[in-house]
Coordinates of C-alpha atoms in Angstrom, one line a residue:
M1 CA 0.0 0.0 0.0
I2 CA 1.1 3.5 -0.7
N3 CA 1.9 5.5 2.4
Q4 CA 0.3 8.9 2.6
P5 CA -0.3 11.2 5.5
S6 CA -3.4 9.7 7.2
D7 CA -4.8 13.1 8.0
T8 CA -5.1 13.9 4.3
W9 CA -6.9 10.7 3.5
D10 CA -9.1 11.1 6.6
K11 CA -10.1 14.6 5.3
I12 CA -10.9 13.2 1.8
R13 CA -12.9 10.3 3.3
Q14 CA -14.8 12.8 5.6
Q15 CA -15.6 14.9 2.6
F16 CA -17.2 12.0 0.7
D17 CA -18.9 10.8 3.8
S18 CA -20.5 14.2 4.4
S19 CA -21.1 14.9 0.7
P20 CA -21.4 11.6 -1.2
Y21 CA -20.7 11.6 -4.9
P22 CA -22.2 11.6 -7.5
R23 CA -25.3 13.3 -6.3
I24 CA -27.8 11.6 -8.5
A25 CA -31.3 10.9 -7.2
L26 CA -31.8 7.3 -6.0
E27 CA -34.8 6.9 -8.3
N28 CA -32.9 8.0 -11.4
S29 CA -32.4 5.1 -13.8
P30 CA -30.1 4.8 -16.9
K31 CA -32.5 2.3 -18.6
N32 CA -33.5 4.7 -21.4
N33 CA -30.0 6.1 -22.0
A34 CA -28.8 3.8 -24.8
N35 CA -25.5 5.7 -25.3
L36 CA -24.6 5.4 -21.6
L37 CA -25.5 1.7 -21.6
F38 CA -23.5 1.0 -24.8
I39 CA -20.4 2.7 -23.4
H40 CA -20.6 0.7 -20.1
N41 CA -21.3 -2.7 -21.7
L42 CA -18.6 -5.3 -21.3
V43 CA -19.5 -6.6 -24.8
S44 CA -18.5 -3.3 -26.4
A45 CA -15.2 -3.0 -24.6
Y46 CA -14.3 -6.7 -25.2
Y47 CA -15.3 -6.4 -28.9
L48 CA -13.1 -3.3 -29.4
R49 CA -10.2 -5.2 -27.9
T50 CA -10.6 -8.6 -29.4
Q51 CA -13.1 -8.3 -32.3
K52 CA -15.1 -11.1 -30.6
V53 CA -18.6 -11.0 -29.0
I54 CA -19.0 -12.4 -25.5
D55 CA -21.9 -13.0 -23.2
T56 CA -22.0 -10.9 -19.9
K57 CA -23.7 -13.7 -18.0
D58 CA -21.6 -14.7 -15.0
K59 CA -18.9 -12.1 -15.7
L60 CA -17.4 -10.2 -12.7
I61 CA -17.2 -6.4 -13.1
L62 CA -15.4 -4.0 -10.8
D63 CA -16.5 -0.5 -10.2
A64 CA -13.5 1.1 -8.6
G65 CA -14.4 4.2 -6.7
C66 CA -18.1 3.4 -7.0
G67 CA -19.2 6.4 -4.9
T68 CA -23.0 6.4 -4.5
G69 CA -23.3 3.6 -7.0
Y70 CA -24.8 5.3 -10.1
K71 CA -22.2 3.8 -12.4
S72 CA -22.6 0.5 -10.7
L73 CA -26.3 0.7 -11.6
V74 CA -25.4 1.6 -15.2
L75 CA -23.0 -1.4 -15.3
A76 CA -25.7 -3.7 -13.9
E77 CA -28.2 -2.5 -16.4
A78 CA -25.7 -2.7 -19.3
N79 CA -24.4 -6.1 -18.5
P80 CA -27.3 -8.5 -17.7
G81 CA -26.3 -11.5 -15.6
A82 CA -22.9 -10.0 -14.6
K83 CA -22.0 -9.5 -11.0
I84 CA -21.0 -6.0 -10.1
V85 CA -18.4 -5.4 -7.3
G86 CA -18.1 -1.7 -6.1
V87 CA -15.3 -0.4 -3.9
D88 CA -14.9 3.1 -2.4
I89 CA -13.2 4.7 0.6
S90 CA -16.4 6.3 1.8
A91 CA -18.6 4.2 4.0
E92 CA -21.5 6.7 3.5
S93 CA -21.2 6.5 -0.3
V94 CA -21.1 2.7 -0.2
A95 CA -24.2 2.6 2.0
L96 CA -26.0 4.8 -0.6
A97 CA -24.7 2.6 -3.4
R98 CA -26.2 -0.5 -1.7
K99 CA -29.6 1.3 -1.3
R100 CA -29.5 2.4 -5.0
L101 CA -29.0 -1.0 -6.4
E102 CA -31.5 -2.6 -4.0
Y103 CA -34.1 0.1 -5.0
H104 CA -33.6 -0.8 -8.6
G105 CA -34.0 -4.5 -7.9
F106 CA -30.4 -5.7 -8.4
D107 CA -29.1 -8.4 -6.2
N108 CA -26.1 -9.4 -8.2
V109 CA -24.0 -6.7 -6.6
E110 CA -21.7 -6.3 -3.6
F111 CA -20.0 -3.2 -2.2
H112 CA -16.9 -2.8 0.0
V113 CA -15.3 0.1 1.8
L114 CA -11.8 -0.4 0.5
P115 CA -9.0 1.7 -1.1
I116 CA -8.1 0.7 -4.7
E117 CA -4.6 -0.3 -3.6
E118 CA -6.1 -3.1 -1.6
L119 CA -8.2 -4.8 -4.3
S120 CA -6.2 -7.9 -4.0
N121 CA -7.7 -8.4 -0.5
L122 CA -11.0 -9.3 -2.2
G123 CA -9.4 -12.3 -3.8
Q124 CA -11.4 -12.0 -7.0
Q125 CA -10.5 -12.0 -10.7
F126 CA -12.4 -9.4 -12.6
D127 CA -13.5 -9.7 -16.3
Y128 CA -13.9 -6.0 -16.6
K129 CA -12.9 -3.0 -14.5
Y130 CA -14.3 0.5 -14.5
L131 CA -12.6 3.5 -13.1
S132 CA -13.9 7.1 -13.4
K133 CA -11.6 10.0 -14.2
I134 CA -12.3 11.6 -10.9
N135 CA -10.6 8.6 -9.3
L136 CA -7.6 9.0 -11.5
T137 CA -7.2 12.5 -10.1
F138 CA -7.2 11.2 -6.5
L139 CA -4.9 8.3 -7.4
E140 CA -2.4 10.6 -9.0
K141 CA -2.5 12.8 -5.9
R142 CA -1.6 9.7 -3.9
K143 CA 1.4 9.3 -6.2
I144 CA -0.1 6.2 -7.8
S145 CA 0.9 6.5 -11.5
V146 CA -1.3 5.7 -14.4
F147 CA 1.1 2.9 -15.2
L148 CA 0.4 1.3 -11.8
I149 CA -3.3 1.9 -12.4
C150 CA -3.1 0.1 -15.7
S151 CA -1.3 -2.8 -14.1
L152 CA -4.2 -3.2 -11.8
F153 CA -6.4 -3.4 -14.9
P154 CA -5.0 -6.1 -17.2
V155 CA -8.5 -6.9 -18.5
P156 CA -10.8 -4.6 -20.6
C157 CA -11.1 -1.4 -18.7
S158 CA -13.0 1.9 -19.0
L159 CA -11.7 5.2 -17.8
S160 CA -14.6 7.6 -17.8
K161 CA -14.7 11.3 -17.7
I162 CA -17.1 10.9 -14.8

């Protein structure tokens, strides 16, 4: 794990605990946003990488820095039958993510309060990993290079602008 002053990370965690992100209403659904679903579909990323079509059933998808779970919901909608695993450093955000996916009827999800550097503690091999641009900013501030980030993501990966 990368050592950083704990007071800095405590402040960041407190910020997201007091003001979870993203601030999207729990009821808001991506079901009718075809472009958003296309972008977050494992089939799209896999095809672009291998020129082969795969089934998302039983695939394991990571949402690193899941926040309040809106992108986890998008990933669940876009990848029927896949299991979504969200991780975030904010316990409050993770609690909202759980409520969001439960509200929309998804039970193929799990969430963990966990820094990205400790992903190996989950003991899972992911088929697809999603990381938003905002998380890249935080990781770079923690002196975690994009190269290291890419090494965490040897499978198809999306880096979103949000």
